[in-house]
Amino acid sequence: MIFGCPRQKTGIMAGRESRSSVCVKMCPQQRARHEAYSEPSKDAQSWMAAASQRVCAHLNKQKSRQVCKLTAAAERQNQLTAQLKAAEARNRVRQLRQHYQNLKAGEINLMISCQSNAQRAVRLEQLLPVRERKIHHTDCMEQLQVDIFA
């Protein structure tokens, strides 16, 4: 016997009547309590299964999008890092080459200054690397020319 429902008769749970007829005879509050712990119908079970599949598919799609975004960002970061490392390596090589050339030019200049003969000095001077002077195109006139026009 279930308490709290005045309409319910005794002896209903004897097994003669079906579940739906038992629920129909209960008051709404008692029916809600009873249905809360009973198995859902097959339609409701199929709807819940389909809904859970849709939710899982949606979550998987979101995760895959996030993974794609993360991999793209990580790939870009790796590319930038590689470019920076390559630029630093090129700069180091350039600096080493320039340092070596400066040392070599200094040695040759020292040898030139130590020569007793001008002919030997000229021969050694040919070994020096050619260095162009930078020309500033902003002011091509020499100081004398500026004084003449002023």
PDB file of C-alpha atoms in Angstrom, residues 27-132:
ATOM      1  CA  CYS A  27      -2.556  10.804  -8.312  1.00  0.00           C
ATOM      2  CA  PRO A  28      -0.205  13.082 -10.346  1.00  0.00           C
ATOM      3  CA  GLN A  29       2.316  13.517  -7.533  1.00  0.00           C
ATOM      4  CA  GLN A  30       2.552   9.805  -6.872  1.00  0.00           C
ATOM      5  CA  ARG A  31       2.691   9.053 -10.613  1.00  0.00           C
ATOM      6  CA  ALA A  32       5.602  11.483 -11.012  1.00  0.00           C
ATOM      7  CA  ARG A  33       7.471   9.796  -8.153  1.00  0.00           C
ATOM      8  CA  HIS A  34       6.764   6.366  -9.619  1.00  0.00           C
ATOM      9  CA  GLU A  35       7.832   7.329 -13.148  1.00  0.00           C
ATOM     10  CA  ALA A  36      10.991   9.034 -11.895  1.00  0.00           C
ATOM     11  CA  TYR A  37      12.442   5.656 -10.841  1.00  0.00           C
ATOM     12  CA  SER A  38      10.902   3.439 -13.513  1.00  0.00           C
ATOM     13  CA  GLU A  39      12.459   2.525 -16.860  1.00  0.00           C
ATOM     14  CA  PRO A  40      11.720   5.068 -19.605  1.00  0.00           C
ATOM     15  CA  SER A  41       9.743   3.924 -22.626  1.00  0.00           C
ATOM     16  CA  LYS A  42      11.519   2.602 -25.727  1.00  0.00           C
ATOM     17  CA  ASP A  43      10.760   5.798 -27.629  1.00  0.00           C
ATOM     18  CA  ALA A  44      12.255   7.895 -24.855  1.00  0.00           C
ATOM     19  CA  GLN A  45      15.298   5.605 -24.704  1.00  0.00           C
ATOM     20  CA  SER A  46      15.868   5.921 -28.450  1.00  0.00           C
ATOM     21  CA  TRP A  47      15.481   9.713 -28.257  1.00  0.00           C
ATOM     22  CA  MET A  48      17.965   9.892 -25.385  1.00  0.00           C
ATOM     23  CA  ALA A  49      20.454   7.687 -27.257  1.00  0.00           C
ATOM     24  CA  ALA A  50      20.156   9.827 -30.394  1.00  0.00           C
ATOM     25  CA  ALA A  51      20.564  13.003 -28.344  1.00  0.00           C
ATOM     26  CA  SER A  52      23.658  11.660 -26.585  1.00  0.00           C
ATOM     27  CA  GLN A  53      25.141  10.666 -29.964  1.00  0.00           C
ATOM     28  CA  ARG A  54      24.509  14.182 -31.308  1.00  0.00           C
ATOM     29  CA  VAL A  55      26.130  15.716 -28.229  1.00  0.00           C
ATOM     30  CA  CYS A  56      29.172  13.423 -28.536  1.00  0.00           C
ATOM     31  CA  ALA A  57      29.502  14.194 -32.253  1.00  0.00           C
ATOM     32  CA  HIS A  58      29.284  17.929 -31.550  1.00  0.00           C
ATOM     33  CA  LEU A  59      31.923  17.700 -28.804  1.00  0.00           C
ATOM     34  CA  ASN A  60      34.238  15.656 -31.041  1.00  0.00           C
ATOM     35  CA  LYS A  61      33.845  18.216 -33.830  1.00  0.00           C
ATOM     36  CA  GLN A  62      34.685  21.056 -31.429  1.00  0.00           C
ATOM     37  CA  LYS A  63      37.733  19.184 -30.124  1.00  0.00           C
ATOM     38  CA  SER A  64      38.976  18.513 -33.649  1.00  0.00           C
ATOM     39  CA  ARG A  65      38.570  22.212 -34.528  1.00  0.00           C
ATOM     40  CA  GLN A  66      40.523  23.210 -31.429  1.00  0.00           C
ATOM     41  CA  VAL A  67      43.241  20.672 -32.224  1.00  0.00           C
ATOM     42  CA  CYS A  68      43.468  22.033 -35.788  1.00  0.00           C
ATOM     43  CA  LYS A  69      43.741  25.589 -34.463  1.00  0.00           C
ATOM     44  CA  LEU A  70      46.386  24.540 -31.941  1.00  0.00           C
ATOM     45  CA  THR A  71      48.388  22.613 -34.513  1.00  0.00           C
ATOM     46  CA  ALA A  72      48.214  25.527 -36.957  1.00  0.00           C
ATOM     47  CA  ALA A  73      49.363  27.947 -34.255  1.00  0.00           C
ATOM     48  CA  ALA A  74      52.131  25.584 -33.145  1.00  0.00           C
ATOM     49  CA  GLU A  75      53.233  25.084 -36.749  1.00  0.00           C
ATOM     50  CA  ARG A  76      53.378  28.844 -37.312  1.00  0.00           C
ATOM     51  CA  GLN A  77      55.348  29.268 -34.075  1.00  0.00           C
ATOM     52  CA  ASN A  78      57.793  26.542 -35.148  1.00  0.00           C
ATOM     53  CA  GLN A  79      58.183  28.182 -38.561  1.00  0.00           C
ATOM     54  CA  LEU A  80      58.918  31.569 -36.988  1.00  0.00           C
ATOM     55  CA  THR A  81      61.412  29.990 -34.597  1.00  0.00           C
ATOM     56  CA  ALA A  82      63.152  28.229 -37.488  1.00  0.00           C
ATOM     57  CA  GLN A  83      63.335  31.473 -39.471  1.00  0.00           C
ATOM     58  CA  LEU A  84      64.819  33.320 -36.496  1.00  0.00           C
ATOM     59  CA  LYS A  85      67.404  30.601 -35.906  1.00  0.00           C
ATOM     60  CA  ALA A  86      68.379  30.619 -39.586  1.00  0.00           C
ATOM     61  CA  ALA A  87      68.752  34.413 -39.558  1.00  0.00           C
ATOM     62  CA  GLU A  88      70.907  34.246 -36.426  1.00  0.00           C
ATOM     63  CA  ALA A  89      73.103  31.562 -38.000  1.00  0.00           C
ATOM     64  CA  ARG A  90      73.545  33.647 -41.171  1.00  0.00           C
ATOM     65  CA  ASN A  91      74.437  36.666 -39.049  1.00  0.00           C
ATOM     66  CA  ARG A  92      77.017  34.669 -37.058  1.00  0.00           C
ATOM     67  CA  VAL A  93      78.616  33.372 -40.267  1.00  0.00           C
ATOM     68  CA  ARG A  94      78.720  36.894 -41.728  1.00  0.00           C
ATOM     69  CA  GLN A  95      80.295  38.274 -38.553  1.00  0.00           C
ATOM     70  CA  LEU A  96      82.918  35.497 -38.468  1.00  0.00           C
ATOM     71  CA  ARG A  97      83.787  36.072 -42.131  1.00  0.00           C
ATOM     72  CA  GLN A  98      84.072  39.815 -41.576  1.00  0.00           C
ATOM     73  CA  HIS A  99      86.226  39.294 -38.471  1.00  0.00           C
ATOM     74  CA  TYR A 100      88.547  36.959 -40.384  1.00  0.00           C
ATOM     75  CA  GLN A 101      88.854  39.431 -43.267  1.00  0.00           C
ATOM     76  CA  ASN A 102      89.633  42.262 -40.834  1.00  0.00           C
ATOM     77  CA  LEU A 103      92.345  40.183 -39.144  1.00  0.00           C
ATOM     78  CA  LYS A 104      93.830  39.230 -42.511  1.00  0.00           C
ATOM     79  CA  ALA A 105      93.825  42.863 -43.683  1.00  0.00           C
ATOM     80  CA  GLY A 106      95.465  43.939 -40.427  1.00  0.00           C
ATOM     81  CA  GLU A 107      98.228  41.348 -40.864  1.00  0.00           C
ATOM     82  CA  ILE A 108      98.862  42.429 -44.456  1.00  0.00           C
ATOM     83  CA  ASN A 109      98.940  46.100 -43.436  1.00  0.00           C
ATOM     84  CA  LEU A 110     101.480  45.243 -40.758  1.00  0.00           C
ATOM     85  CA  MET A 111     103.598  43.378 -43.307  1.00  0.00           C
ATOM     86  CA  ILE A 112     103.334  46.340 -45.718  1.00  0.00           C
ATOM     87  CA  SER A 113     104.468  48.766 -43.047  1.00  0.00           C
ATOM     88  CA  CYS A 114     107.473  46.564 -42.243  1.00  0.00           C
ATOM     89  CA  GLN A 115     108.722  46.422 -45.867  1.00  0.00           C
ATOM     90  CA  SER A 116     111.968  48.208 -46.627  1.00  0.00           C
ATOM     91  CA  ASN A 117     111.247  48.431 -50.317  1.00  0.00           C
ATOM     92  CA  ALA A 118     108.270  50.231 -51.910  1.00  0.00           C
ATOM     93  CA  GLN A 119     108.021  47.623 -54.636  1.00  0.00           C
ATOM     94  CA  ARG A 120     107.525  44.852 -52.072  1.00  0.00           C
ATOM     95  CA  ALA A 121     104.972  46.972 -50.252  1.00  0.00           C
ATOM     96  CA  VAL A 122     102.986  47.483 -53.475  1.00  0.00           C
ATOM     97  CA  ARG A 123     103.063  43.746 -54.136  1.00  0.00           C
ATOM     98  CA  LEU A 124     101.694  43.032 -50.674  1.00  0.00           C
ATOM     99  CA  GLU A 125      99.126  45.763 -51.100  1.00  0.00           C
ATOM    100  CA  GLN A 126      97.639  43.774 -53.960  1.00  0.00           C
ATOM    101  CA  LEU A 127      96.719  41.069 -51.445  1.00  0.00           C
ATOM    102  CA  LEU A 128      94.461  43.423 -49.520  1.00  0.00           C
ATOM    103  CA  PRO A 129      90.752  42.930 -50.155  1.00  0.00           C
ATOM    104  CA  VAL A 130      89.097  45.667 -52.149  1.00  0.00           C
ATOM    105  CA  ARG A 131      86.909  47.834 -49.980  1.00  0.00           C
ATOM    106  CA  GLU A 132      84.670  50.421 -51.490  1.00  0.00           C
TER     107      GLU A 132
END
